[in-house]
Amino acid sequence: MSGLRGKVVIAQGGGPTAVINQSLVGAVLEARKFPDVTRVWGARHGVRGIVNQHFIDLSEATTHNLERVAQTPSSALGSTRDKPDAEYCQNILNVFKKHEVRYFFYIGGNDSSDTVRIVGEYAAKEGYDLRAVHIPKTVDNDLPITDHCPGYPSAARFVASAFAGANADNMALQGVYIAIIMGRHAGWLTAASALARQHDDDGPHLIYLPERQFSIERYLADIDRLYKRHSRCIVAISEGVWANRDAKGKEIPLAADLMRKAGREPEVDAHGNVQLSGGALADELAATVQQQLGIKRVRSDTFGYLQRSFAGVVSDVDAREAREVGEKAVHYACGRYESGSVVIKRVGDYAVRYELADVKAIAAKTRHMPDEFINAEGNHVTEAFRHYLRPLLGSDRPVLERLWAPAVKFGD
Amino acid sequence: MSGLRGKVVIAQGGGPTAVINQSLVGAVLEARKFPDVTRVWGARHGVRGIVNQHFIDLSEATTHNLERVAQTPSSALGSTRDKPDAEYCQNILNVFKKHEVRYFFYIGGNDSSDTVRIVGEYAAKEGYDLRAVHIPKTVDNDLPITDHCPGYPSAARFVASAFAGANADNMALQGVYIAIIMGRHAGWLTAASALARQHDDDGPHLIYLPERQFSIERYLADIDRLYKRHSRCIVAISEGVWANRDAKGKEIPLAADLMRKAGREPEVDAHGNVQLSGGALADELAATVQQQLGIKRVRSDTFGYLQRSFAGVVSDVDAREAREVGEKAVHYACGRYESGSVVIKRVGDYAVRYELADVKAIAAKTRHMPDEFINAEGNHVTEAFRHYLRPLLGSDRPVLERLWAPAVKFGD
């Protein structure tokens, strides 16, 4: 097959990352090279821009502008939280047919891959020649098949750098430090805090992931033990513990208690997901340590939105890979006339190849941390996880050195 | 005068900064060159390490170790919140006399400069030859006389980068974004958020500083107006509004209401300062906007401890100046036998000189943002402030570029 002439539409969906525009620019620059591509349109605010026919013509963006956009965090086209239903997907296809769009690229997470799948199926059913490719991104790193998701390494670098600084801070002024990290169902980003450790006694000393049932009693006992050993303790907690449910799907008392105590009902979004960004969880977890363990200096932070779009903390490995998945998506669609989802395959220590996976295998699935990445006690990560993450964080990581000088001895 | 032979003691006090170890290393490396300096001792955890005679011998630290420590955030010697009283200061002097310490360097903020002043006065009274120099640091930038404080520019760079990312995020997924920034009494760090703006419609659209009375009604009206104009709104708020008091020194209802609503009594430290790090203020300010203005997507963050010790976000101008104030402190004390506080004087656009000020003029005083740096409405900063801060943020700031491509027009 050859000569599928028509337009490209590219869009960005879901939460932003630090390198999501690398994928956009990789795809746009590559698509502009194909003679059969008549125009490269960018949809404003994801799928909503498609159904509203709100496009900009990226065929006319300068290369210099695009290269600088690539270095800018967060979706330059705008994003959306819309999760298209059947009718919405049909409308997308109608717009594509109307304007002879033959190539559709959607940069996003699970929900976006599902949209790519449905629109592709509708086109096939109607016999409309369309190539639809999902380009992965998510700071949560929770897509299946791919070794990791573009966007995750830079967010992980932010988290590791934040904990490295917090560890130095906590050594200087001792106490307990607790930080809440993004990740509703999967603990990948929280686990990245482990890469802040350089010396054996560096924090984080404890890491709680949504993959394991959280227990307030266990949490207090862990902190008590480690605080006695180190005179300080640093704790990384996934925001997912807030939404933790017991084996029968019932809300666990901790989350309910904390919410009630903070006097608020959790905000629920269109997909039924609880909004977890509040600072109250950190406040309450800190207050509990103070009250129950009698430790005076207990501090807490909620990293919040900083971790997904901070300007200037980017893994160079992540930037390169995000660019390449965008470029490869165009090779698959415009060069080989294939549809699917681009995945990263790790083929060395450290090297990768890109492949095209069936989008059905990606859509609406969540990849949790595997058991071999979580320690037996369920309160930290393993060496295997460190080995997995280390190469992704990129080069030029911050210097963290301790003074190395003899203590002055008296009384001889 | 010449030939004051004896030891150096250097210590670090108060909250950490990203470049406080540059000052330490600048002083140590320089002091080791003076033949009259018999030893360079570092006190562990500030003044507490002096009275407990807990020293390490920095004469035996390798240059390589010191140079890498200089790049590491947060006080490498450890810090303390102890604020010495008369007896404590006398004990410090007694330790100095016992070990023939002739040069005392204390890197810190207001409280540390006061300790330098008192110990120096006691030594003079007893006729003990001591040179005591305060080396300034504070992310709060609230010391008088000096143009700015080492540590502030790097923290300001963190805040500006965070808002640049948050602005890109908020453009992609529109709504209201509120962030709480450190600064109990002075708004310097909160004001730094203004440097995230590149385009006229970039956030932060509103900046609330502790130098101006905070009004919840005014806050809601401001957001309502700007949200209607931009379909989004980014707000920077100093944590100091939590502790805001009215003209008669009475707690303003907002702070009291918020605290009560969150079900907590504020923690008060040894100096009577209220602990302000909690996330509840941000949660409440966001909930108020949601409820009163009926805006659905309202998000908030509290930057917390990240802004003062994040590993890897450093202004190169700040790193250089922090190094130089440490080095100059030694020139003044060991070369010229003078005591005082090192201050930075701006002598060009941009250039600086270092001078020695009377420590009495520094100690226990707070420098607020001057009126010419705050706009008439009290909800943003002026061009004069931007001009003041811009050169301090250093080089290689993050790239922030918008797509520049024509909209696709239909229906012709």
GROMACS .gro file of C-alpha atoms in nm, chain A residues 262 264 277-281 283, chain B residues 180 258 279-288 290 300-302:
model
   24
  262ALA     CA    1  -1.045   1.809   5.772
  264ARG     CA    2  -1.442   1.817   5.369
  277SER     CA    3  -0.441   1.722   4.546
  278GLY     CA    4  -0.524   1.876   4.881
  279GLY     CA    5  -0.267   1.942   5.150
  280ALA     CA    6  -0.485   1.808   5.430
  281LEU     CA    7  -0.355   1.451   5.404
  283ASP     CA    8  -0.109   1.788   5.758
  592ILE     CA    9   0.135   2.943   4.887
  670LEU     CA   10  -0.930   2.902   5.851
  691GLY     CA   11  -0.130   2.274   5.349
  692ALA     CA   12  -0.462   2.371   5.504
  693LEU     CA   13  -0.435   2.738   5.407
  694ALA     CA   14  -0.410   2.650   5.037
  695ASP     CA   15  -0.697   2.401   5.064
  696GLU     CA   16  -0.921   2.658   5.229
  697LEU     CA   17  -0.837   2.941   4.993
  698ALA     CA   18  -0.914   2.710   4.699
  699ALA     CA   19  -1.240   2.584   4.852
  700THR     CA   20  -1.350   2.944   4.910
  702GLN     CA   21  -1.490   2.718   4.436
  712SER     CA   22  -0.377   2.469   4.496
  713ASP     CA   23  -0.025   2.388   4.608
  714THR     CA   24   0.191   2.481   4.904
   0.00000   0.00000   0.00000
